[in-house]
PDB file of C-alpha atoms in Angstrom:
ATOM      1  CA  UNK A  12      73.909  78.723  71.612  1.00 44.00           C
ATOM      2  CA  UNK A  13      76.950  77.001  73.102  1.00 48.00           C
ATOM      3  CA  UNK A  14      75.606  77.431  76.662  1.00 47.00           C
ATOM      4  CA  UNK A  15      72.624  75.190  75.931  1.00 47.00           C
ATOM      5  CA  UNK A  16      74.874  72.191  75.307  1.00 49.00           C
ATOM      6  CA  UNK A  17      77.366  72.950  78.087  1.00 54.00           C
ATOM      7  CA  UNK A  18      75.400  71.673  81.102  1.00 55.00           C
ATOM      8  CA  UNK A  19      74.090  68.431  79.472  1.00 58.00           C
ATOM      9  CA  UNK A  20      77.653  67.674  78.359  1.00 59.00           C
ATOM     10  CA  UNK A  21      78.942  68.011  81.918  1.00 57.00           C
ATOM     11  CA  UNK A  22      76.144  65.813  83.253  1.00 57.00           C
ATOM     12  CA  UNK A  23      76.975  63.157  80.654  1.00 59.00           C
ATOM     13  CA  UNK A  24      80.635  63.209  81.723  1.00 60.00           C
ATOM     14  CA  UNK A  25      79.669  62.834  85.404  1.00 57.00           C
ATOM     15  CA  UNK A  26      77.440  59.854  84.627  1.00 56.00           C
ATOM     16  CA  UNK A  27      80.169  58.218  82.568  1.00 54.00           C
ATOM     17  CA  UNK A  28      82.685  58.953  85.384  1.00 60.00           C
ATOM     18  CA  UNK A  29      85.075  60.710  83.008  1.00 57.00           C
ATOM     19  CA  UNK A  30      85.427  63.876  85.129  1.00 57.00           C
ATOM     20  CA  UNK A  31      85.855  64.227  88.880  1.00 67.00           C
ATOM     21  CA  UNK A  32      83.056  65.837  90.886  1.00 67.00           C
ATOM     22  CA  UNK A  33      85.350  68.667  92.115  1.00 73.00           C
ATOM     23  CA  UNK A  34      86.404  69.583  88.589  1.00 72.00           C
ATOM     24  CA  UNK A  35      82.773  69.490  87.469  1.00 71.00           C
ATOM     25  CA  UNK A  36      81.605  71.750  90.282  1.00 76.00           C
ATOM     26  CA  UNK A  37      84.410  74.208  89.522  1.00 77.00           C
ATOM     27  CA  UNK A  38      83.456  74.210  85.838  1.00 77.00           C
ATOM     28  CA  UNK A  39      79.777  74.812  86.648  1.00 79.00           C
ATOM     29  CA  UNK A  40      80.720  77.600  89.067  1.00 80.00           C
ATOM     30  CA  UNK A  41      82.896  79.315  86.428  1.00 81.00           C
ATOM     31  CA  UNK A  42      80.118  78.916  83.847  1.00 78.00           C
ATOM     32  CA  UNK A  43      77.565  80.531  86.198  1.00 79.00           C
ATOM     33  CA  UNK A  44      79.926  83.433  86.963  1.00 80.00           C
ATOM     34  CA  UNK A  45      80.429  83.993  83.226  1.00 74.00           C
ATOM     35  CA  UNK A  46      76.668  83.981  82.628  1.00 72.00           C
ATOM     36  CA  UNK A  47      76.135  86.461  85.478  1.00 72.00           C
ATOM     37  CA  UNK A  48      78.802  88.767  84.042  1.00 70.00           C
ATOM     38  CA  UNK A  49      77.228  88.473  80.597  1.00 66.00           C
ATOM     39  CA  UNK A  50      73.838  89.557  81.979  1.00 63.00           C
ATOM     40  CA  UNK A  51      75.357  92.262  84.181  1.00 64.00           C
ATOM     41  CA  UNK A  52      77.138  93.949  81.275  1.00 69.00           C
ATOM     42  CA  UNK A  53      74.470  93.269  78.678  1.00 73.00           C
ATOM     43  CA  UNK A  54      74.183  96.331  76.418  1.00 83.00           C
ATOM     44  CA  UNK A  55      70.938  98.168  75.779  1.00 88.00           C
ATOM     45  CA  UNK A  56      69.290  99.322  72.585  1.00 90.00           C
ATOM     46  CA  UNK A  57      66.662 101.916  71.708  1.00 92.00           C
ATOM     47  CA  UNK A  58      63.912 100.214  69.738  1.00 92.00           C
ATOM     48  CA  UNK A  59      61.420 102.012  67.524  1.00 93.00           C
ATOM     49  CA  UNK A  60      58.588  99.750  66.472  1.00 94.00           C
ATOM     50  CA  UNK A  61      55.104  99.712  65.018  1.00 93.00           C
ATOM     51  CA  UNK A  62      52.492  96.968  64.904  1.00 92.00           C
ATOM     52  CA  UNK A  63      54.402  95.612  61.892  1.00 90.00           C
ATOM     53  CA  UNK A  64      57.570  95.076  63.941  1.00 90.00           C
ATOM     54  CA  UNK A  65      60.899  96.721  64.738  1.00 89.00           C
ATOM     55  CA  UNK A  66      61.804  99.554  62.384  1.00 90.00           C
ATOM     56  CA  UNK A  67      64.945 100.922  64.013  1.00 91.00           C
ATOM     57  CA  UNK A  68      67.271  99.555  66.687  1.00 89.00           C
ATOM     58  CA  UNK A  69      70.172 101.670  67.963  1.00 90.00           C
ATOM     59  CA  UNK A  70      72.784 100.860  70.625  1.00 88.00           C
ATOM     60  CA  UNK A  71      72.545 102.868  73.822  1.00 90.00           C
ATOM     61  CA  UNK A  72      73.654 102.781  77.461  1.00 88.00           C
ATOM     62  CA  UNK A  73      72.428 104.076  80.831  1.00 89.00           C
ATOM     63  CA  UNK A  74      72.470 107.894  81.034  1.00 92.00           C
ATOM     64  CA  UNK A  75      72.475 108.193  77.233  1.00 94.00           C
ATOM     65  CA  UNK A  76      69.900 110.629  75.881  1.00 95.00           C
ATOM     66  CA  UNK A  77      67.674 111.122  72.866  1.00 96.00           C
ATOM     67  CA  UNK A  78      65.002 113.587  71.781  1.00 96.00           C
ATOM     68  CA  UNK A  79      61.649 113.525  70.114  1.00 96.00           C
ATOM     69  CA  UNK A  80      61.020 116.588  67.997  1.00 95.00           C
ATOM     70  CA  UNK A  81      57.664 117.623  66.609  1.00 91.00           C
ATOM     71  CA  UNK A  82      55.798 120.717  65.468  1.00 90.00           C
ATOM     72  CA  UNK A  83      53.257 121.963  68.017  1.00 82.00           C
ATOM     73  CA  UNK A  84      49.746 121.807  66.552  1.00 74.00           C
ATOM     74  CA  UNK A  85      48.665 125.248  67.812  1.00 73.00           C
ATOM     75  CA  UNK A  86      51.846 127.358  67.686  1.00 69.00           C
ATOM     76  CA  UNK A  87      53.336 125.654  64.607  1.00 81.00           C
ATOM     77  CA  UNK A  88      56.799 125.866  66.219  1.00 85.00           C
ATOM     78  CA  UNK A  89      59.238 123.038  67.066  1.00 89.00           C
ATOM     79  CA  UNK A  90      59.150 121.248  70.426  1.00 89.00           C
ATOM     80  CA  UNK A  91      61.891 118.944  71.738  1.00 93.00           C
ATOM     81  CA  UNK A  92      61.194 116.411  74.452  1.00 94.00           C
ATOM     82  CA  UNK A  93      64.502 115.180  75.852  1.00 96.00           C
ATOM     83  CA  UNK A  94      64.698 111.720  77.424  1.00 97.00           C
ATOM     84  CA  UNK A  95      67.395 109.930  79.424  1.00 96.00           C
ATOM     85  CA  UNK A  96      67.879 106.154  79.333  1.00 95.00           C
ATOM     86  CA  UNK A  97      67.999 104.698  82.840  1.00 93.00           C
ATOM     87  CA  UNK A  98      67.877 100.991  82.012  1.00 87.00           C
ATOM     88  CA  UNK A  99      65.687  98.273  80.544  1.00 87.00           C
ATOM     89  CA  UNK A 100      62.162  99.710  80.142  1.00 87.00           C
ATOM     90  CA  UNK A 101      63.265 102.825  82.050  1.00 91.00           C
ATOM     91  CA  UNK A 102      63.029 106.160  80.267  1.00 95.00           C
ATOM     92  CA  UNK A 103      62.911 109.539  81.997  1.00 95.00           C
ATOM     93  CA  UNK A 104      61.569 112.722  80.433  1.00 94.00           C
ATOM     94  CA  UNK A 105      64.275 115.127  81.601  1.00 94.00           C
ATOM     95  CA  UNK A 106      63.348 118.373  79.822  1.00 92.00           C
ATOM     96  CA  UNK A 107      61.225 120.033  77.192  1.00 90.00           C
ATOM     97  CA  UNK A 108      62.330 122.859  74.889  1.00 89.00           C
ATOM     98  CA  UNK A 109      60.078 125.023  72.770  1.00 84.00           C
ATOM     99  CA  UNK A 110      60.165 128.292  70.830  1.00 80.00           C
ATOM    100  CA  UNK A 111      56.811 129.875  71.605  1.00 74.00           C
ATOM    101  CA  UNK A 112      55.088 130.299  74.931  1.00 69.00           C
ATOM    102  CA  UNK A 113      51.352 129.962  75.360  1.00 64.00           C
ATOM    103  CA  UNK A 114      48.403 127.590  75.242  1.00 62.00           C
ATOM    104  CA  UNK A 115      49.312 123.942  75.607  1.00 61.00           C
ATOM    105  CA  UNK A 116      52.904 124.574  76.621  1.00 65.00           C
ATOM    106  CA  UNK A 117      54.074 123.491  80.107  1.00 63.00           C
ATOM    107  CA  UNK A 118      55.321 126.217  82.423  1.00 61.00           C
ATOM    108  CA  UNK A 119      53.950 125.640  85.946  1.00 65.00           C
ATOM    109  CA  UNK A 120      56.443 125.465  88.828  1.00 63.00           C
ATOM    110  CA  UNK A 121      54.995 122.072  89.799  1.00 71.00           C
ATOM    111  CA  UNK A 122      56.017 120.713  86.384  1.00 78.00           C
ATOM    112  CA  UNK A 123      59.725 121.543  86.662  1.00 80.00           C
ATOM    113  CA  UNK A 124      62.151 124.457  86.474  1.00 84.00           C
ATOM    114  CA  UNK A 125      61.108 126.997  83.833  1.00 80.00           C
ATOM    115  CA  UNK A 126      63.897 128.932  82.099  1.00 81.00           C
ATOM    116  CA  UNK A 127      63.649 131.572  79.389  1.00 81.00           C
ATOM    117  CA  UNK A 128      66.644 131.637  77.050  1.00 84.00           C
ATOM    118  CA  UNK A 129      67.364 134.023  74.185  1.00 85.00           C
ATOM    119  CA  UNK A 130      65.728 131.916  71.475  1.00 84.00           C
ATOM    120  CA  UNK A 131      63.623 129.370  73.384  1.00 85.00           C
ATOM    121  CA  UNK A 132      61.995 128.282  76.607  1.00 82.00           C
ATOM    122  CA  UNK A 133      63.105 125.273  78.657  1.00 86.00           C
ATOM    123  CA  UNK A 134      61.395 123.235  81.291  1.00 86.00           C
ATOM    124  CA  UNK A 135      63.957 121.073  83.126  1.00 90.00           C
ATOM    125  CA  UNK A 136      63.941 118.666  86.090  1.00 90.00           C
ATOM    126  CA  UNK A 137      60.745 117.000  84.885  1.00 89.00           C
ATOM    127  CA  UNK A 138      61.813 113.501  85.995  1.00 89.00           C
ATOM    128  CA  UNK A 139      58.787 111.700  84.535  1.00 91.00           C
ATOM    129  CA  UNK A 140      59.357 107.968  84.135  1.00 94.00           C
ATOM    130  CA  UNK A 141      58.077 105.854  81.252  1.00 95.00           C
ATOM    131  CA  UNK A 142      58.418 102.205  80.235  1.00 95.00           C
ATOM    132  CA  UNK A 143      57.783 103.130  76.618  1.00 95.00           C
ATOM    133  CA  UNK A 144      56.859 106.219  74.662  1.00 96.00           C
ATOM    134  CA  UNK A 145      53.851 105.772  72.375  1.00 96.00           C
ATOM    135  CA  UNK A 146      53.479 108.486  69.705  1.00 94.00           C
ATOM    136  CA  UNK A 147      51.315 108.844  66.617  1.00 93.00           C
ATOM    137  CA  UNK A 148      52.666 110.135  63.350  1.00 93.00           C
ATOM    138  CA  UNK A 149      50.843 113.033  61.702  1.00 86.00           C
ATOM    139  CA  UNK A 150      51.612 115.014  58.549  1.00 79.00           C
ATOM    140  CA  UNK A 151      51.680 118.415  60.236  1.00 85.00           C
ATOM    141  CA  UNK A 152      53.529 117.207  63.367  1.00 89.00           C
ATOM    142  CA  UNK A 153      56.744 116.276  61.513  1.00 92.00           C
ATOM    143  CA  UNK A 154      57.656 113.770  64.237  1.00 93.00           C
ATOM    144  CA  UNK A 155      61.385 112.986  64.366  1.00 95.00           C
ATOM    145  CA  UNK A 156      63.591 110.871  66.607  1.00 96.00           C
ATOM    146  CA  UNK A 157      67.042 112.330  67.383  1.00 96.00           C
ATOM    147  CA  UNK A 158      69.847 110.194  68.818  1.00 95.00           C
ATOM    148  CA  UNK A 159      73.526 111.195  68.983  1.00 93.00           C
ATOM    149  CA  UNK A 160      72.978 114.108  66.584  1.00 92.00           C
ATOM    150  CA  UNK A 161      71.417 111.820  63.955  1.00 94.00           C
ATOM    151  CA  UNK A 162      67.836 112.675  63.025  1.00 95.00           C
ATOM    152  CA  UNK A 163      65.355 109.988  61.945  1.00 95.00           C
ATOM    153  CA  UNK A 164      62.266 111.570  60.292  1.00 94.00           C
ATOM    154  CA  UNK A 165      59.507 109.211  61.432  1.00 94.00           C
ATOM    155  CA  UNK A 166      56.882 111.325  59.652  1.00 93.00           C
ATOM    156  CA  UNK A 167      58.516 110.367  56.321  1.00 92.00           C
ATOM    157  CA  UNK A 168      58.687 106.677  57.168  1.00 92.00           C
ATOM    158  CA  UNK A 169      55.087 106.051  58.259  1.00 92.00           C
ATOM    159  CA  UNK A 170      51.547 106.851  57.181  1.00 92.00           C
ATOM    160  CA  UNK A 171      49.564 109.425  59.123  1.00 91.00           C
ATOM    161  CA  UNK A 172      48.016 107.927  62.257  1.00 92.00           C
ATOM    162  CA  UNK A 173      50.572 105.130  62.656  1.00 94.00           C
ATOM    163  CA  UNK A 174      51.300 104.275  66.294  1.00 95.00           C
ATOM    164  CA  UNK A 175      55.040 104.216  66.978  1.00 95.00           C
ATOM    165  CA  UNK A 176      56.472 102.913  70.269  1.00 96.00           C
ATOM    166  CA  UNK A 177      59.918 103.869  71.507  1.00 96.00           C
ATOM    167  CA  UNK A 178      61.379 101.697  74.254  1.00 94.00           C
ATOM    168  CA  UNK A 179      64.595 100.304  75.695  1.00 94.00           C
ATOM    169  CA  UNK A 180      65.502  96.636  75.527  1.00 90.00           C
ATOM    170  CA  UNK A 181      68.498  94.445  76.180  1.00 84.00           C
ATOM    171  CA  UNK A 182      70.629  93.785  73.127  1.00 79.00           C
ATOM    172  CA  UNK A 183      71.099  90.024  73.532  1.00 72.00           C
ATOM    173  CA  UNK A 184      72.916  89.706  70.199  1.00 68.00           C
ATOM    174  CA  UNK A 185      75.235  92.729  70.611  1.00 62.00           C
ATOM    175  CA  UNK A 186      78.282  90.656  69.632  1.00 60.00           C
ATOM    176  CA  UNK A 187      76.698  89.704  66.290  1.00 62.00           C
ATOM    177  CA  UNK A 188      74.844  92.938  65.435  1.00 55.00           C
ATOM    178  CA  UNK A 189      77.772  94.973  64.001  1.00 52.00           C
ATOM    179  CA  UNK A 190      79.013  92.045  61.928  1.00 47.00           C
ATOM    180  CA  UNK A 191      75.544  91.171  60.653  1.00 46.00           C
ATOM    181  CA  UNK A 192      74.447  94.715  59.779  1.00 43.00           C
ATOM    182  CA  UNK A 193      77.652  95.419  57.846  1.00 36.00           C
ATOM    183  CA  UNK A 194      76.877  92.534  55.518  1.00 34.00           C
ATOM    184  CA  UNK A 195      73.253  93.385  54.753  1.00 31.00           C
TER     185      UNK A 195
END
């Protein structure tokens, strides 16, 4: 990284008296401002990983959303859990949608706002915060991750019982990622 060699280079120039102290302080100040701006605007990514490592990494941003879809074990109908990205390690379960009402399905007023639509039920305003979302893959659950209308069938990628973690991280290499992935 160029930044690692920047500060020692300036110190060397000060010792050798090649640069004035005022110019050096200005350069250090500008460097620190640039680093602060870099960290302030650092993009985020959704990371899906197992014990083996990262399987999927997708760019995201605050207030972006994604869903986890699975088949309910009792009702055998699809369930969507909708999450909103709030920041690094900050995920909020915003709503849940499901097709059949009954045992094991949330509906209490203390859990959120329950709405019955023509073809499904919705529970909104859940506002449950998570640092990460751990889920286990099962053959009958058909666990899928949905982001920006693209579906990733996790149940086809992993063996039954595999622990999958979904979390948000900073994308430190955002400026290299598109170039690098295009050439793989």
